[in-house]
XYZ file of N, CA and C in Angstrom:
459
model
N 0.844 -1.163 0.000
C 0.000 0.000 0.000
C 0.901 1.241 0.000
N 0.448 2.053 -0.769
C 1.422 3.259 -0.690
C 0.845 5.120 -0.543
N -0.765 4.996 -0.636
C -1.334 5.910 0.108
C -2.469 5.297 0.682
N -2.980 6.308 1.700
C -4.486 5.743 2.361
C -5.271 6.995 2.510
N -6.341 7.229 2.046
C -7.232 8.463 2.287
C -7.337 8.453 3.984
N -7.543 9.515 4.286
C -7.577 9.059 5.864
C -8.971 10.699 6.043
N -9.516 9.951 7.147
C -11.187 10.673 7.370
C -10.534 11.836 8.159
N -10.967 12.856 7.761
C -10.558 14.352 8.658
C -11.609 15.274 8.414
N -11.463 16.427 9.482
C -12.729 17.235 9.255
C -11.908 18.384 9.771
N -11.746 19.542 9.336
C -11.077 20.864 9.698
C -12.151 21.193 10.208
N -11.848 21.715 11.717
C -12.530 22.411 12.536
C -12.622 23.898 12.427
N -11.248 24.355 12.752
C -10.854 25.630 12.050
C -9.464 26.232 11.057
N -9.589 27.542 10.776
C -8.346 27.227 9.854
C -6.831 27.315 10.876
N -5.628 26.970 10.452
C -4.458 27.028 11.457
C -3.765 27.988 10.336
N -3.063 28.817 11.301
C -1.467 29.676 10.832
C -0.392 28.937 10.499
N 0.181 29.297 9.849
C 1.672 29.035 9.887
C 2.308 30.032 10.530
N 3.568 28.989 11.063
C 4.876 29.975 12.295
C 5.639 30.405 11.209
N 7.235 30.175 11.951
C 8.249 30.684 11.086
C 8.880 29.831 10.406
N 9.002 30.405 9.268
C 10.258 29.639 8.005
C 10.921 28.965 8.545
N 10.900 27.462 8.133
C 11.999 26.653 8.812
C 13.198 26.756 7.470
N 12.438 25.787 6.283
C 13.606 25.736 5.831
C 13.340 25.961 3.733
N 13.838 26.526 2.812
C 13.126 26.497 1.760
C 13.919 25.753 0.575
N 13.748 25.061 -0.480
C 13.893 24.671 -1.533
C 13.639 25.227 -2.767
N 14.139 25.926 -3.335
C 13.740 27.129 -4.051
C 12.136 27.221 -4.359
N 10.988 26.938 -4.501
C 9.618 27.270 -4.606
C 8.985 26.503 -3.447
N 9.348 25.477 -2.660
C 9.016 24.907 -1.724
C 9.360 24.978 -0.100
N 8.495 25.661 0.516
C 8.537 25.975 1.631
C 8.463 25.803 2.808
N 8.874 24.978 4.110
C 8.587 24.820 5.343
C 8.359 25.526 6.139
N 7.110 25.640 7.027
C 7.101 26.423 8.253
C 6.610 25.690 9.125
N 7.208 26.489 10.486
C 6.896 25.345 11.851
C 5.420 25.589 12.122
N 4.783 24.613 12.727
C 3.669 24.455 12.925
C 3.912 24.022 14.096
N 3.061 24.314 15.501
C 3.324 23.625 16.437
C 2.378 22.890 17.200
N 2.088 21.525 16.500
C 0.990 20.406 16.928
C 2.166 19.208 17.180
N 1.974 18.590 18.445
C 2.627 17.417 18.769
C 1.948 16.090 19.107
N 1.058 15.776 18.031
C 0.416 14.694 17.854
C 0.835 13.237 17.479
N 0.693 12.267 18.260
C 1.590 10.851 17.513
C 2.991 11.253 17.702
N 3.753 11.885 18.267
C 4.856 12.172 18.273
C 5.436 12.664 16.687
N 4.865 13.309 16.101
C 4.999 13.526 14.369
C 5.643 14.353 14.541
N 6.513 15.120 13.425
C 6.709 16.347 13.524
C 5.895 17.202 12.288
N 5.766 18.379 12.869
C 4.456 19.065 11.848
C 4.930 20.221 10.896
N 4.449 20.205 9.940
C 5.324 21.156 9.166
C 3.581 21.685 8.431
N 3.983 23.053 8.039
C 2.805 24.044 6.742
C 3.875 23.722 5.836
N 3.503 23.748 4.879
C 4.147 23.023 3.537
C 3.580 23.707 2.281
N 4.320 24.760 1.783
C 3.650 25.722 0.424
C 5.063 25.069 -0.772
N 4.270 24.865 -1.692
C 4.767 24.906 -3.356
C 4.147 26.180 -3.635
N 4.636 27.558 -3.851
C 4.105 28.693 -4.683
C 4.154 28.891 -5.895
N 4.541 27.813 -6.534
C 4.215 27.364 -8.115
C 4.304 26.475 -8.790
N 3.352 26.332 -9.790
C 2.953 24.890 -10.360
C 4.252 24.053 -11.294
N 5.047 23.791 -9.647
C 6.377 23.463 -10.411
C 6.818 21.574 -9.865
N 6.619 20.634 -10.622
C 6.118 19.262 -10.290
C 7.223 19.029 -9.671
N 7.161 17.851 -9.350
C 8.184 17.091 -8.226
C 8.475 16.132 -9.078
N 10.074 15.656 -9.738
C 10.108 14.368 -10.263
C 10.054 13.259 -9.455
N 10.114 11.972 -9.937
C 9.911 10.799 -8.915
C 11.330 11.101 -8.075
N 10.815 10.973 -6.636
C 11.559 10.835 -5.770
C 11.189 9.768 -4.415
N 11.872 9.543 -3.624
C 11.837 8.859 -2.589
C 12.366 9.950 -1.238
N 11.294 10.516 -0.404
C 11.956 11.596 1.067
C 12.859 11.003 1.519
N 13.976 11.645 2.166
C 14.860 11.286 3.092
C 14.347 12.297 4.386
N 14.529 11.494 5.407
C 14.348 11.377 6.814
C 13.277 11.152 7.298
N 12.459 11.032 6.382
C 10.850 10.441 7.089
C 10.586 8.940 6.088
N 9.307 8.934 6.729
C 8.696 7.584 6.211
C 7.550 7.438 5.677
N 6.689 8.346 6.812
C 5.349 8.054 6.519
C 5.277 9.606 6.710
N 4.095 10.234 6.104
C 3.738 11.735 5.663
C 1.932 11.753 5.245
N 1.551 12.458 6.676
C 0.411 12.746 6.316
C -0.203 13.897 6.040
N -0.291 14.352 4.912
C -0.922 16.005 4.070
C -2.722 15.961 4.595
N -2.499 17.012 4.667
C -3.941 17.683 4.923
C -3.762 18.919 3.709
N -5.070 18.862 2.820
C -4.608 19.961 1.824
C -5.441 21.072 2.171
N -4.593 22.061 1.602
C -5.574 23.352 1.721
C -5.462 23.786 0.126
N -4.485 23.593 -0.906
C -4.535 24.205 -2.124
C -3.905 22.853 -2.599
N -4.325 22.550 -4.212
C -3.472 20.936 -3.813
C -3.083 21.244 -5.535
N -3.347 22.444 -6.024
C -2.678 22.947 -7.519
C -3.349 21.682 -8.414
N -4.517 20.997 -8.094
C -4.942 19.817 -8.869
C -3.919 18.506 -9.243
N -2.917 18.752 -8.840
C -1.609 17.866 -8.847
C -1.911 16.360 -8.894
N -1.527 15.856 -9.578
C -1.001 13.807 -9.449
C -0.037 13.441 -9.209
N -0.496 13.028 -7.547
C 0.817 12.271 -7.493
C 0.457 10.955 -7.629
N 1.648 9.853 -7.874
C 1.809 8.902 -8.370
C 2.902 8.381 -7.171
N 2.923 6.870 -7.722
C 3.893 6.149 -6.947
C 4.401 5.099 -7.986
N 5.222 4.531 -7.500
C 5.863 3.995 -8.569
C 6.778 2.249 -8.141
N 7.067 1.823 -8.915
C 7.770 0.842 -8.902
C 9.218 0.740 -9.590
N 10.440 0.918 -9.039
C 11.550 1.030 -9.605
C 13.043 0.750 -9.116
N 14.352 0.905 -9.563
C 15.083 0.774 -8.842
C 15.264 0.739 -6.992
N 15.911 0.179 -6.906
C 16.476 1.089 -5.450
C 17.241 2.102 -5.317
N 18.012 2.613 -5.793
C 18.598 3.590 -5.983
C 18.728 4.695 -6.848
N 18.526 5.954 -7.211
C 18.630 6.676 -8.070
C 19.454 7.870 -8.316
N 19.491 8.778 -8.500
C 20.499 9.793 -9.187
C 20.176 10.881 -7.738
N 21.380 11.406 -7.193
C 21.882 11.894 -6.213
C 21.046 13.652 -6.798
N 20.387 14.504 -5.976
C 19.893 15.659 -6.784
C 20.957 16.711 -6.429
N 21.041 18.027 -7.394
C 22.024 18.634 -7.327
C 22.804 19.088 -5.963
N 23.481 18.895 -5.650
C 24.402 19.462 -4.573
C 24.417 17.922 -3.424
N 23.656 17.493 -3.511
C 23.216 16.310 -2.149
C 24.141 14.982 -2.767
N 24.152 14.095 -1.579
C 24.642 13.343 -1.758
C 23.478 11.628 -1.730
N 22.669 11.774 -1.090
C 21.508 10.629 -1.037
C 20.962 10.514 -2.768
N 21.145 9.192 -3.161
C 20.871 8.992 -4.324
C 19.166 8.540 -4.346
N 17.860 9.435 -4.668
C 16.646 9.314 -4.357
C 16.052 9.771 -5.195
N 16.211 10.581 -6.611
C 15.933 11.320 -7.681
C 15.522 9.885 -8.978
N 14.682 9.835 -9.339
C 14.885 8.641 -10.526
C 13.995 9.195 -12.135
N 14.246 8.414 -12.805
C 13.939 8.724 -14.228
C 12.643 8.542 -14.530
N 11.744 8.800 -14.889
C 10.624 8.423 -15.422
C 10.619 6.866 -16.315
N 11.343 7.056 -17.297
C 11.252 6.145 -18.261
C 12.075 4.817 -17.160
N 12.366 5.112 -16.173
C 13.207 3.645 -15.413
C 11.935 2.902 -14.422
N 10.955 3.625 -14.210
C 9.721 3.028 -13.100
C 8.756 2.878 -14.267
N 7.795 1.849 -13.201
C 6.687 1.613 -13.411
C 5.505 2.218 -12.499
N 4.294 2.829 -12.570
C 3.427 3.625 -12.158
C 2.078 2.654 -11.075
N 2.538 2.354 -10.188
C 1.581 1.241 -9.531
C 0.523 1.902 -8.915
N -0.087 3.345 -8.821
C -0.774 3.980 -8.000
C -0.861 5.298 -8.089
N -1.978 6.244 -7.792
C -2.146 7.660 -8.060
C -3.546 7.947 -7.326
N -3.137 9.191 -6.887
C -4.863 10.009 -6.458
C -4.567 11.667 -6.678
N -5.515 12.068 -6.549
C -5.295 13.561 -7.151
C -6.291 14.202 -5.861
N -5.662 14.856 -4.689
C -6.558 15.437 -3.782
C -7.191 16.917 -4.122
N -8.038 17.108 -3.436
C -8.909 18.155 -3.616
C -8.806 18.945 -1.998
N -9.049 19.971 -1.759
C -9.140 21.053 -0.748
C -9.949 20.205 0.369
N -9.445 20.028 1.712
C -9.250 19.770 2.508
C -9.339 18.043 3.089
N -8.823 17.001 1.736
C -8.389 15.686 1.893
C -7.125 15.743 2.907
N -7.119 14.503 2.849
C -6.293 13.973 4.056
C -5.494 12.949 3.486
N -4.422 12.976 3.493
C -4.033 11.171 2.963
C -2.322 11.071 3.554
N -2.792 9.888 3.739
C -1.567 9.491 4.683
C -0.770 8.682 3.608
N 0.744 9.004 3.557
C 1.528 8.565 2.270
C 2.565 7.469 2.819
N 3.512 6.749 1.925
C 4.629 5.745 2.485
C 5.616 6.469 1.495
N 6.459 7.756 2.083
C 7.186 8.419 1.052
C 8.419 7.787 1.119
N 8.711 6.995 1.440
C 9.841 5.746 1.054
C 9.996 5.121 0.133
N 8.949 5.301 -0.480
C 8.242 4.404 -1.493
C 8.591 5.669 -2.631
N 9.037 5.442 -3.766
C 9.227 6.485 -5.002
C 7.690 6.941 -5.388
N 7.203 8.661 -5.411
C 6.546 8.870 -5.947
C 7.086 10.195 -6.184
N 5.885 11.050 -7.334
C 5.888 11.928 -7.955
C 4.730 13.081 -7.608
N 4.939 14.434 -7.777
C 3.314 15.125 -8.512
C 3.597 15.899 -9.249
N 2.652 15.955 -9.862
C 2.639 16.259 -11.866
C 1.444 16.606 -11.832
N 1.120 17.091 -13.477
C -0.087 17.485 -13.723
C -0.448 19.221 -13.390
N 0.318 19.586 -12.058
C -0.056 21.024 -11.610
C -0.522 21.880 -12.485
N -1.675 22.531 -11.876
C -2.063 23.909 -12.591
C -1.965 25.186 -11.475
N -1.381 24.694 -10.206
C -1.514 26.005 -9.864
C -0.538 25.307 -8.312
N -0.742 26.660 -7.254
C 0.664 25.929 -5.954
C -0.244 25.238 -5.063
N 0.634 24.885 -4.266
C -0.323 24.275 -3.355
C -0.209 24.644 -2.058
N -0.542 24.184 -0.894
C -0.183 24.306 0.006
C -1.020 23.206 0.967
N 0.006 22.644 1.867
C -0.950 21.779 3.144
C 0.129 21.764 4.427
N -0.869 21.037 5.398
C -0.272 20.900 6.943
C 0.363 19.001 6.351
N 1.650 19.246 7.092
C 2.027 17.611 6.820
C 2.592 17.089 8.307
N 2.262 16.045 8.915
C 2.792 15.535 9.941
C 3.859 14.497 9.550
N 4.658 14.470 9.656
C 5.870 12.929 9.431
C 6.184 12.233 10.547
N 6.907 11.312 10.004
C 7.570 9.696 11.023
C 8.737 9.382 10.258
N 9.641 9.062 11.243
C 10.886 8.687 10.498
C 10.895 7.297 10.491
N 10.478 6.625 11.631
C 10.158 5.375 12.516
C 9.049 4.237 12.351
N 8.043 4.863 11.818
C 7.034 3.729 11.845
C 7.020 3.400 10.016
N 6.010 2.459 10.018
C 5.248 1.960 8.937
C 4.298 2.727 8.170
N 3.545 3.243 7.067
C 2.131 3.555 6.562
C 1.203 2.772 7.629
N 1.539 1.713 8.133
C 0.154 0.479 8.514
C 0.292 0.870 10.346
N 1.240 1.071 10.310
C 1.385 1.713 11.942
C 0.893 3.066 12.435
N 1.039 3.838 11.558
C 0.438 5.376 11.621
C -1.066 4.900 11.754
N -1.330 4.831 10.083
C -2.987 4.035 9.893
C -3.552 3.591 11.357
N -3.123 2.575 11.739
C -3.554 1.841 12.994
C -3.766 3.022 14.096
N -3.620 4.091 14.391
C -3.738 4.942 15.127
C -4.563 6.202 14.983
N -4.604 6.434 13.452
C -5.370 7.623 12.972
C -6.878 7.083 12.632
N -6.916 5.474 12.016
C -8.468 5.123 11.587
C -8.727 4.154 12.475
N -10.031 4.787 13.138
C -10.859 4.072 14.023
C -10.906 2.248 13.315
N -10.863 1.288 14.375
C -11.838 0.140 13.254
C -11.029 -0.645 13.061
């Protein structure tokens, strides 16, 4: 399994703190919810600029709550283990299109929820516009371990 819709209901809207850290159009800010022991991040793309297939380093599991989601597809994929190191870094996690196979995709809408296994190579594409959401991460657990805690049942 490599995403799971997960049931949420925004009560009200939340702020973002201060700039943690940026990637040239992609943005972190601290958020300060200490839920599941996650760490919480506001998370802006300010332009409809896609993500090639990649695999995160330092987390595992990543759960987005959207507030702008630029109509984006992400995808997941099936492919090497290893891929092309991205400019300046040394973790090889960047991969080719034409080297994977496409095992999975959902396209969220304004205020979905979905809990991801970003270990797992995926992509988003498609953008027409930025996005922005609240993301909680895990460096430590499973997709099926988070799950087990967030869905009742």
């Amino acid at each position: 399994m490599h995403f799971l819709k997960v049931p949420f209901a925004m009560d009200r809207p939340l702020t973002k703190g201060r700039l943690v850290k940026s990637y040239g159009h992609l943005h972190y800010y601290e958020l300060d919810l200490r839920a599941l022991g996650a760490a919480w991040s506001w998370v802006e793309v300010d332009k409809p600029i896609p993500l090639r297939p990649h695999r995160d380093h330092g987390i595992s599991v990543a759960l987005n709550i959207y507030f702008e989601t630029g109509d984006g597809l992400t995808s997941f994929y099936d492919g090497p283990e290893e891929g092309e190191a991205y400019e300046g870094e040394t973790l090889k996690n960047i991969y080719k299109f034409n080297e994977l196979t496409k095992v999975s995709e959902f396209r969220a809408v304004r205020g979905d929820a979905f809990l991801l296994d970003v270990s797992q190579i995926h992509s988003v594409t498609e953008l027409k516009g930025p996005r922005s959401f609240i993301q909680a991460s895990w460096s430590s657990y499973s997709l099926l371990q988070i799950a087990q805690h967030l869905i009742p049942g």
